[in-house]
Amino acid sequence: MNSPMMNHPVAQMVNLMRSGGNPLELMQRMAGGNPQMGQFLQMIGGKNPGQLKQMAMNAARERGTNVQQIAQQLGIPLPENKI
């Protein structure tokens, strides 16, 4: 039985990464005909983990929150010292 959270795209992404899968494949499937998702994939393409982390932190800050709060709302545990 799948919980509602398991159907959430972010939860799917986390599970895919934990299992060693390629999260880009999931993102490309999700993009389908969505121009905003396609633009997002272009924006993150070729970035290293540090650059992606900074982008996530900046996007959260622009919205008046932080990465830890977003992860907590989604039920995704993050190590305190990693973000």
Tab-separated table of N, CA and C in Angstrom:
chain	number	residue	atom	x	y	z
A	1	MET	N	0.843	-1.182	0.000
A	1	MET	CA	0.000	0.000	0.000
A	1	MET	C	0.886	1.242	0.000
A	2	ASN	N	0.681	2.113	-0.926
A	2	ASN	CA	1.465	3.344	-1.026
A	2	ASN	C	0.805	4.440	-0.214
A	3	SER	N	1.603	5.173	0.539
A	3	SER	CA	1.071	6.325	1.249
A	3	SER	C	0.963	7.478	0.266
A	4	PRO	N	0.127	8.483	0.572
A	4	PRO	CA	0.017	9.630	-0.336
A	4	PRO	C	1.357	10.306	-0.574
A	5	MET	N	2.234	10.315	0.452
A	5	MET	CA	3.536	10.966	0.304
A	5	MET	C	4.389	10.259	-0.746
A	6	MET	N	4.227	8.937	-0.884
A	6	MET	CA	5.049	8.194	-1.835
A	6	MET	C	4.711	8.568	-3.274
A	7	ASN	N	3.530	9.141	-3.507
A	7	ASN	CA	3.156	9.568	-4.849
A	7	ASN	C	3.605	10.990	-5.145
A	8	HIS	N	4.136	11.664	-4.164
A	8	HIS	CA	4.618	13.029	-4.332
A	8	HIS	C	5.909	12.989	-5.151
A	9	PRO	N	6.053	13.845	-6.165
A	9	PRO	CA	7.256	13.816	-7.010
A	9	PRO	C	8.566	13.949	-6.234
A	10	VAL	N	8.594	14.766	-5.201
A	10	VAL	CA	9.834	14.920	-4.443
A	10	VAL	C	10.154	13.629	-3.705
A	11	ALA	N	9.131	12.992	-3.131
A	11	ALA	CA	9.345	11.721	-2.439
A	11	ALA	C	9.822	10.660	-3.430
A	12	GLN	N	9.252	10.666	-4.629
A	12	GLN	CA	9.701	9.733	-5.664
A	12	GLN	C	11.169	9.977	-6.001
A	13	MET	N	11.540	11.247	-6.089
A	13	MET	CA	12.923	11.614	-6.408
A	13	MET	C	13.871	11.126	-5.318
A	14	VAL	N	13.507	11.353	-4.071
A	14	VAL	CA	14.352	10.931	-2.947
A	14	VAL	C	14.501	9.419	-2.950
A	15	ASN	N	13.404	8.701	-3.147
A	15	ASN	CA	13.474	7.241	-3.179
A	15	ASN	C	14.331	6.756	-4.336
A	16	LEU	N	14.231	7.412	-5.468
A	16	LEU	CA	15.035	7.041	-6.630
A	16	LEU	C	16.518	7.243	-6.345
A	17	MET	N	16.864	8.360	-5.725
A	17	MET	CA	18.267	8.632	-5.406
A	17	MET	C	18.789	7.639	-4.373
A	18	ARG	N	17.953	7.307	-3.385
A	18	ARG	CA	18.362	6.341	-2.358
A	18	ARG	C	18.631	4.974	-2.950
A	19	SER	N	17.892	4.620	-4.000
A	19	SER	CA	18.059	3.300	-4.614
A	19	SER	C	19.148	3.299	-5.681
A	20	GLY	N	19.792	4.430	-5.894
A	20	GLY	CA	20.881	4.497	-6.865
A	20	GLY	C	20.421	4.795	-8.278
A	21	GLY	N	19.155	5.140	-8.453
A	21	GLY	CA	18.631	5.459	-9.780
A	21	GLY	C	19.045	6.845	-10.232
A	22	ASN	N	18.697	7.154	-11.453
A	22	ASN	CA	19.033	8.447	-12.034
A	22	ASN	C	17.842	9.389	-11.878
A	23	PRO	N	17.934	10.380	-10.976
A	23	PRO	CA	16.794	11.284	-10.775
A	23	PRO	C	16.459	12.110	-12.008
A	24	LEU	N	17.418	12.311	-12.890
A	24	LEU	CA	17.155	13.092	-14.098
A	24	LEU	C	16.109	12.406	-14.974
A	25	GLU	N	16.119	11.067	-14.979
A	25	GLU	CA	15.122	10.339	-15.768
A	25	GLU	C	13.711	10.639	-15.274
A	26	LEU	N	13.515	10.627	-13.954
A	26	LEU	CA	12.208	10.942	-13.392
A	26	LEU	C	11.806	12.371	-13.746
A	27	MET	N	12.752	13.277	-13.652
A	27	MET	CA	12.461	14.674	-13.947
A	27	MET	C	12.094	14.858	-15.417
A	28	GLN	N	12.773	14.141	-16.289
A	28	GLN	CA	12.464	14.255	-17.714
A	28	GLN	C	11.071	13.703	-18.006
A	29	ARG	N	10.701	12.601	-17.323
A	29	ARG	CA	9.352	12.061	-17.494
A	29	ARG	C	8.317	13.056	-16.989
A	30	MET	N	8.612	13.686	-15.851
A	30	MET	CA	7.686	14.649	-15.282
A	30	MET	C	7.560	15.878	-16.181
A	31	ALA	N	8.629	16.232	-16.853
A	31	ALA	CA	8.607	17.427	-17.702
A	31	ALA	C	7.613	17.272	-18.837
A	32	GLY	N	7.602	16.091	-19.439
A	32	GLY	CA	6.660	15.846	-20.525
A	32	GLY	C	6.501	17.067	-21.406
A	33	GLY	N	5.322	17.625	-21.443
A	33	GLY	CA	5.054	18.811	-22.243
A	33	GLY	C	5.005	20.078	-21.409
A	34	ASN	N	5.554	20.028	-20.201
A	34	ASN	CA	5.508	21.187	-19.306
A	34	ASN	C	6.700	22.095	-19.587
A	35	PRO	N	6.463	23.261	-20.184
A	35	PRO	CA	7.573	24.149	-20.530
A	35	PRO	C	8.347	24.653	-19.313
A	36	GLN	N	7.665	24.856	-18.176
A	36	GLN	CA	8.374	25.323	-16.980
A	36	GLN	C	9.337	24.256	-16.469
A	37	MET	N	8.916	22.995	-16.505
A	37	MET	CA	9.790	21.922	-16.055
A	37	MET	C	10.969	21.776	-17.015
A	38	GLY	N	10.714	21.917	-18.297
A	38	GLY	CA	11.799	21.861	-19.271
A	38	GLY	C	12.814	22.966	-19.035
A	39	GLN	N	12.317	24.154	-18.723
A	39	GLN	CA	13.208	25.285	-18.426
A	39	GLN	C	14.021	24.997	-17.165
A	40	PHE	N	13.375	24.411	-16.154
A	40	PHE	CA	14.063	24.063	-14.917
A	40	PHE	C	15.192	23.064	-15.191
A	41	LEU	N	14.908	22.049	-16.001
A	41	LEU	CA	15.932	21.047	-16.311
A	41	LEU	C	17.121	21.672	-17.026
A	42	GLN	N	16.853	22.628	-17.909
A	42	GLN	CA	17.950	23.323	-18.584
A	42	GLN	C	18.761	24.140	-17.585
A	43	MET	N	18.061	24.751	-16.637
A	43	MET	CA	18.724	25.604	-15.651
A	43	MET	C	19.659	24.801	-14.750
A	44	ILE	N	19.265	23.577	-14.374
A	44	ILE	CA	20.094	22.792	-13.458
A	44	ILE	C	21.104	21.904	-14.177
A	45	GLY	N	20.952	21.767	-15.479
A	45	GLY	CA	21.841	20.909	-16.246
A	45	GLY	C	23.296	21.342	-16.134
A	46	GLY	N	24.171	20.385	-15.851
A	46	GLY	CA	25.596	20.664	-15.798
A	46	GLY	C	26.082	21.292	-14.504
A	47	LYS	N	25.187	21.492	-13.542
A	47	LYS	CA	25.599	22.087	-12.259
A	47	LYS	C	26.165	21.006	-11.348
A	48	ASN	N	27.134	21.389	-10.530
A	48	ASN	CA	27.679	20.444	-9.555
A	48	ASN	C	26.821	20.499	-8.289
A	49	PRO	N	26.993	19.549	-7.369
A	49	PRO	CA	26.158	19.538	-6.161
A	49	PRO	C	26.210	20.830	-5.349
A	50	GLY	N	27.344	21.458	-5.266
A	50	GLY	CA	27.451	22.716	-4.531
A	50	GLY	C	26.634	23.824	-5.167
A	51	GLN	N	26.659	23.887	-6.490
A	51	GLN	CA	25.880	24.891	-7.213
A	51	GLN	C	24.380	24.636	-7.054
A	52	LEU	N	23.975	23.356	-7.095
A	52	LEU	CA	22.571	23.016	-6.921
A	52	LEU	C	22.099	23.350	-5.503
A	53	LYS	N	22.958	23.086	-4.535
A	53	LYS	CA	22.634	23.415	-3.145
A	53	LYS	C	22.425	24.915	-2.998
A	54	GLN	N	23.307	25.688	-3.586
A	54	GLN	CA	23.181	27.149	-3.499
A	54	GLN	C	21.912	27.631	-4.182
A	55	MET	N	21.570	27.042	-5.322
A	55	MET	CA	20.337	27.408	-6.018
A	55	MET	C	19.118	27.117	-5.148
A	56	ALA	N	19.098	25.945	-4.502
A	56	ALA	CA	17.974	25.577	-3.629
A	56	ALA	C	17.868	26.531	-2.453
A	57	MET	N	18.998	26.868	-1.861
A	57	MET	CA	19.004	27.780	-0.721
A	57	MET	C	18.512	29.168	-1.137
A	58	ASN	N	18.958	29.643	-2.290
A	58	ASN	CA	18.532	30.957	-2.785
A	58	ASN	C	17.036	30.977	-3.094
A	59	ALA	N	16.541	29.912	-3.747
A	59	ALA	CA	15.119	29.851	-4.091
A	59	ALA	C	14.260	29.830	-2.829
A	60	ALA	N	14.678	29.072	-1.838
A	60	ALA	CA	13.921	29.019	-0.581
A	60	ALA	C	13.930	30.386	0.099
A	61	ARG	N	15.098	31.016	0.163
A	61	ARG	CA	15.215	32.327	0.804
A	61	ARG	C	14.333	33.361	0.112
A	62	GLU	N	14.265	33.321	-1.225
A	62	GLU	CA	13.414	34.250	-1.978
A	62	GLU	C	11.944	34.076	-1.611
A	63	ARG	N	11.605	32.890	-1.141
A	63	ARG	CA	10.219	32.605	-0.773
A	63	ARG	C	9.992	32.702	0.734
A	64	GLY	N	10.977	33.230	1.451
A	64	GLY	CA	10.829	33.459	2.883
A	64	GLY	C	10.914	32.212	3.734
A	65	THR	N	11.619	31.204	3.273
A	65	THR	CA	11.762	29.963	4.033
A	65	THR	C	13.183	29.453	3.872
A	66	ASN	N	13.426	28.209	4.250
A	66	ASN	CA	14.737	27.603	4.031
A	66	ASN	C	14.556	26.145	3.635
A	67	VAL	N	15.626	25.527	3.190
A	67	VAL	CA	15.574	24.163	2.678
A	67	VAL	C	15.111	23.187	3.768
A	68	GLN	N	15.566	23.380	5.005
A	68	GLN	CA	15.172	22.488	6.094
A	68	GLN	C	13.659	22.522	6.315
A	69	GLN	N	13.059	23.713	6.292
A	69	GLN	CA	11.616	23.833	6.496
A	69	GLN	C	10.839	23.159	5.371
A	70	ILE	N	11.305	23.316	4.152
A	70	ILE	CA	10.643	22.681	3.008
A	70	ILE	C	10.727	21.172	3.130
A	71	ALA	N	11.909	20.655	3.443
A	71	ALA	CA	12.079	19.210	3.600
A	71	ALA	C	11.194	18.682	4.722
A	72	GLN	N	11.122	19.415	5.830
A	72	GLN	CA	10.291	18.994	6.957
A	72	GLN	C	8.820	18.925	6.537
A	73	GLN	N	8.347	19.913	5.794
A	73	GLN	CA	6.956	19.926	5.331
A	73	GLN	C	6.662	18.740	4.420
A	74	LEU	N	7.680	18.307	3.668
A	74	LEU	CA	7.511	17.178	2.752
A	74	LEU	C	7.798	15.844	3.417
A	75	GLY	N	8.228	15.882	4.685
A	75	GLY	CA	8.536	14.652	5.403
A	75	GLY	C	9.843	14.012	4.976
A	76	ILE	N	10.771	14.831	4.509
A	76	ILE	CA	12.070	14.339	4.042
A	76	ILE	C	13.125	14.701	5.080
A	77	PRO	N	13.722	13.703	5.722
A	77	PRO	CA	14.756	14.018	6.713
A	77	PRO	C	16.050	14.465	6.035
A	78	LEU	N	16.625	15.539	6.539
A	78	LEU	CA	17.903	16.040	6.033
A	78	LEU	C	18.886	16.102	7.204
A	79	PRO	N	20.121	15.711	6.956
A	79	PRO	CA	21.130	15.881	8.011
A	79	PRO	C	21.314	17.380	8.280
A	80	GLU	N	21.333	17.765	9.526
A	80	GLU	CA	21.446	19.188	9.922
A	80	GLU	C	22.672	19.871	9.324
A	81	ASN	N	23.810	19.172	9.311
A	81	ASN	CA	25.048	19.810	8.883
A	81	ASN	C	25.276	19.755	7.367
A	82	LYS	N	24.343	19.213	6.607
A	82	LYS	CA	24.543	19.093	5.167
A	82	LYS	C	23.926	20.240	4.381
A	83	ILE	N	22.991	20.957	4.961
A	83	ILE	CA	22.315	22.044	4.238
A	83	ILE	C	22.569	23.345	4.946
